[in-house]
PDB file of C-alpha atoms in Angstrom:
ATOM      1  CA  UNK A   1      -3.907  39.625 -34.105  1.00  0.00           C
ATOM      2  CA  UNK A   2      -2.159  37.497 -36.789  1.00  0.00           C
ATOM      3  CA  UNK A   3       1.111  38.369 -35.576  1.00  0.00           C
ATOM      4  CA  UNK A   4       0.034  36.921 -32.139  1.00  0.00           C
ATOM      5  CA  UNK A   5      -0.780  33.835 -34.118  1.00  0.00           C
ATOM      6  CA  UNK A   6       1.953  33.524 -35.812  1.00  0.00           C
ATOM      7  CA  UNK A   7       5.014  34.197 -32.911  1.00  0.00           C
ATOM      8  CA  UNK A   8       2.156  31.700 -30.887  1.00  0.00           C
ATOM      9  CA  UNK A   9       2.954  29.038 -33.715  1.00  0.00           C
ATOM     10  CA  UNK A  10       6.858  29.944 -34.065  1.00  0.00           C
ATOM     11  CA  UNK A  11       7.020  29.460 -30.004  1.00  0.00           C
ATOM     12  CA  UNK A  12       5.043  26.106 -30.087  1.00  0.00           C
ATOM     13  CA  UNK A  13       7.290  24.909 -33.331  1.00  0.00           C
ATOM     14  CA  UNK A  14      10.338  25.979 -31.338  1.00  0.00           C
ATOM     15  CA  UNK A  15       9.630  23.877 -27.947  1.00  0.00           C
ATOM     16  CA  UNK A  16       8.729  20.911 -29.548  1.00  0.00           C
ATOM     17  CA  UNK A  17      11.830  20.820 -31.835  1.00  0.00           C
ATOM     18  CA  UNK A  18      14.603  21.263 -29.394  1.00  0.00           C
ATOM     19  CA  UNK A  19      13.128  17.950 -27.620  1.00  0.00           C
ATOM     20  CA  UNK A  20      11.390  20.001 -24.883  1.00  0.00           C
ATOM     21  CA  UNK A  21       9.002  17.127 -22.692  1.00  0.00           C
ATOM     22  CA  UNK A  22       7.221  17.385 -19.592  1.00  0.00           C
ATOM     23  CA  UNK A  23       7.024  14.216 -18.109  1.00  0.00           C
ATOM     24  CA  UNK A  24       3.799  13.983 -16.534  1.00  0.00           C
ATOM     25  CA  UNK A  25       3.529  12.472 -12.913  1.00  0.00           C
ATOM     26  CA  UNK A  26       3.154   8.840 -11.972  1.00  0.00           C
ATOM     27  CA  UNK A  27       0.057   9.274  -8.980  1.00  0.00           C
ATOM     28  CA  UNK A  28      -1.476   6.256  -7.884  1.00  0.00           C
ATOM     29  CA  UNK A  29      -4.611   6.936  -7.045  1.00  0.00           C
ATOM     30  CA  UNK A  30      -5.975   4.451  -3.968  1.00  0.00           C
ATOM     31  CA  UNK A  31      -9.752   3.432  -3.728  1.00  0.00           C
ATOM     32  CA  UNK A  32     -11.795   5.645  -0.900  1.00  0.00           C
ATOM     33  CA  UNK A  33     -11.762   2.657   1.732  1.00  0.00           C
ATOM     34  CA  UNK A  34      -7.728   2.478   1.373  1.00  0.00           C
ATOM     35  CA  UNK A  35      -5.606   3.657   4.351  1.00  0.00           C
ATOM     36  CA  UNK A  36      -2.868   5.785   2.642  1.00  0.00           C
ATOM     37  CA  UNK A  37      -0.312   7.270   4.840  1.00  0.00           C
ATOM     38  CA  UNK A  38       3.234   9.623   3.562  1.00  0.00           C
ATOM     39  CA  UNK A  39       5.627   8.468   5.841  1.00  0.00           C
ATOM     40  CA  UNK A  40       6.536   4.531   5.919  1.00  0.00           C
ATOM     41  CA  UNK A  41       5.785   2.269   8.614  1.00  0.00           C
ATOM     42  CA  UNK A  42       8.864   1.528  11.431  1.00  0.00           C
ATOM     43  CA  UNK A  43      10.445  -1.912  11.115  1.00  0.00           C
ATOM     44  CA  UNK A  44       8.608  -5.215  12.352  1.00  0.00           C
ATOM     45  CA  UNK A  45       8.661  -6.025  15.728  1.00  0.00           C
ATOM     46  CA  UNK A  46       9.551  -9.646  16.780  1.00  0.00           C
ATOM     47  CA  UNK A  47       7.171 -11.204  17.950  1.00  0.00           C
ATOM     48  CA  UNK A  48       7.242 -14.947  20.236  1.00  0.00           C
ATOM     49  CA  UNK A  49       4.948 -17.034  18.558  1.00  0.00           C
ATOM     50  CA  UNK A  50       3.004 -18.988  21.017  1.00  0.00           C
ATOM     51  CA  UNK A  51       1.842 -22.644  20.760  1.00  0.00           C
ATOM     52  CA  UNK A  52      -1.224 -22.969  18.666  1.00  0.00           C
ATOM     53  CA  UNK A  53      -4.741 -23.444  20.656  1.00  0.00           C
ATOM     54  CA  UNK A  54      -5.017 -26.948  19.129  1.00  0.00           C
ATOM     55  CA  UNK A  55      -2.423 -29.674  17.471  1.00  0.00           C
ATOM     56  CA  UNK A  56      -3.885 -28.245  14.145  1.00  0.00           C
ATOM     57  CA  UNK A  57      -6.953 -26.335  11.761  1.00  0.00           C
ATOM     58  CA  UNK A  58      -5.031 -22.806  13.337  1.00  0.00           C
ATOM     59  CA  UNK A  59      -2.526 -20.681  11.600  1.00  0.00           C
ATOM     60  CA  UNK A  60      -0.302 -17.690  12.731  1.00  0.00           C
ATOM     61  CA  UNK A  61      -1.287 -14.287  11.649  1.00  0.00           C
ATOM     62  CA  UNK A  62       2.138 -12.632  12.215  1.00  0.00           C
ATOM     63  CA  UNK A  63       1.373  -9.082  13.914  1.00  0.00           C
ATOM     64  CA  UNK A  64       1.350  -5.067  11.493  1.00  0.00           C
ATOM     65  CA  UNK A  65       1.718  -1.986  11.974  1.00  0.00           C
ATOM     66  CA  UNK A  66      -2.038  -0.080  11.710  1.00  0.00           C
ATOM     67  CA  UNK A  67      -2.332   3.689  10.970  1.00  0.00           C
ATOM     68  CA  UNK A  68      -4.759   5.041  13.771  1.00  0.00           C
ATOM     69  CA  UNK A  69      -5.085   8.565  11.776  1.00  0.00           C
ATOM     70  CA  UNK A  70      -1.791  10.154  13.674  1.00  0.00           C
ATOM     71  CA  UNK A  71       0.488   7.755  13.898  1.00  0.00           C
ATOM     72  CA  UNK A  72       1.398   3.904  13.379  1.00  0.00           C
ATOM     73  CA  UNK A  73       0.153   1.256  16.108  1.00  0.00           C
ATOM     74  CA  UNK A  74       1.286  -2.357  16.408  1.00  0.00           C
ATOM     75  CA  UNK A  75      -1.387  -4.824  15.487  1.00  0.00           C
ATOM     76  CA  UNK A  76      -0.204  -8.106  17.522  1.00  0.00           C
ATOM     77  CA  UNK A  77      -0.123 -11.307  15.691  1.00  0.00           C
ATOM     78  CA  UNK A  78      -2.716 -14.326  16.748  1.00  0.00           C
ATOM     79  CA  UNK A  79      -4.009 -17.485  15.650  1.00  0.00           C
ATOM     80  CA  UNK A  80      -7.199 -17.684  13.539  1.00  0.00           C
ATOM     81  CA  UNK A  81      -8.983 -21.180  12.235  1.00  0.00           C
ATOM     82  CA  UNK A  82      -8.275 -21.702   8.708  1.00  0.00           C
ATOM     83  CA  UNK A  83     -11.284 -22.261   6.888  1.00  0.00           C
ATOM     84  CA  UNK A  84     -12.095 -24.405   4.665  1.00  0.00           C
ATOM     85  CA  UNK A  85     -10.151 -24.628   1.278  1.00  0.00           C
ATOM     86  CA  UNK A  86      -7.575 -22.053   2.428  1.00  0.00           C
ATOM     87  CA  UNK A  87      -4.553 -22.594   0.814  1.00  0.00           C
ATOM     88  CA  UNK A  88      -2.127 -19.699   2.948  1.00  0.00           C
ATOM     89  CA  UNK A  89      -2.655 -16.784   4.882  1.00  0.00           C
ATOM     90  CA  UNK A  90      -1.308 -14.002   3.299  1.00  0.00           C
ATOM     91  CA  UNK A  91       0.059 -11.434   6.285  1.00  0.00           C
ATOM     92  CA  UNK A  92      -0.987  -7.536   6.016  1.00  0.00           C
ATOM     93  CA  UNK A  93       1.696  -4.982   4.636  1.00  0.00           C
ATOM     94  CA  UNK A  94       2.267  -1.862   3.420  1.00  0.00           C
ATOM     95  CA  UNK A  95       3.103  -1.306  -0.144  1.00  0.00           C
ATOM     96  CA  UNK A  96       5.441   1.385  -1.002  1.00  0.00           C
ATOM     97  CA  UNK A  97       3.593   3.050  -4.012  1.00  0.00           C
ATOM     98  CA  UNK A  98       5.266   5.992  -4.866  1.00  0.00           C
ATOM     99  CA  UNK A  99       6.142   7.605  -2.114  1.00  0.00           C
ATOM    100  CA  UNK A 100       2.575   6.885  -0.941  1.00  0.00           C
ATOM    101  CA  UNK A 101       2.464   3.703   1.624  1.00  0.00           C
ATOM    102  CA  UNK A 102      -0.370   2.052   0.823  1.00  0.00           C
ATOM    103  CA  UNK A 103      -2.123  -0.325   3.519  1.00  0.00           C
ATOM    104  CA  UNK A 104      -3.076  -4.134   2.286  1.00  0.00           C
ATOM    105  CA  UNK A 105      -4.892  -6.005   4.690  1.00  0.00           C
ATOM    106  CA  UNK A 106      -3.630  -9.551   5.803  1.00  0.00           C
ATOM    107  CA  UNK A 107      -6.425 -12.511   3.644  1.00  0.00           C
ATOM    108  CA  UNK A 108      -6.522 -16.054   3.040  1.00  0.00           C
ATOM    109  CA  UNK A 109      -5.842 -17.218  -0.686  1.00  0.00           C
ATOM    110  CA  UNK A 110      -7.754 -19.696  -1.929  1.00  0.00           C
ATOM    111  CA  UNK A 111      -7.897 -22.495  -4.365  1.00  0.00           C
TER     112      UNK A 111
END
């Protein structure tokens, strides 16, 4: 048993001093509700952006890709109100994370 040990220890002494390291993985672990998909999305389409439904209080909401569970989908872009102490809309994108594309929906920022 001791000369188990011992080779054991000689082993672990000899790894660690010819600068043996096993990088461990960077995973990024995405909350439950997050759509995660392996593949990234195809390229924006281009979209016409109509005239607003009034002269103003409405912002474009430029159009995304969606993942519907088999594939991507284009989500067209539309006006919304902006409410009140809005200070942008932020659009919705994908976030390369990775290797993992990582849905983040479109949002308003505020003050």
């Amino acid at each position: 048993m001791r000369i188990w040990l011992a080779l054991s220890m000689l082993l672990a002494i000899g790894v660690s001093a010819t600068g043996c390291y096993v990088r461990p993985a960077r995973v990024y672990v995405a909350p439950p509700e997050a759509v995660v998909v392996v593949r990234p999305p195809p390229p924006l389409q281009v979209e016409t952006v109509p005239p607003p439904p009034a002269a103003s209080g409405y912002a474009w909401q430029p159009g995304h890709w969606r993942w519907n569970g088999a594939e991507y989908v284009w989500w067209p872009g539309r006006y919304e109100l902006i409410p009140a102490r809005a200070t942008a809309w932020v659009p919705a994108h994908w976030d390369d994370r990775g290797g993992q594309w990582v849905f983040v929906p479109g949002h308003w920022a505020y003050r």
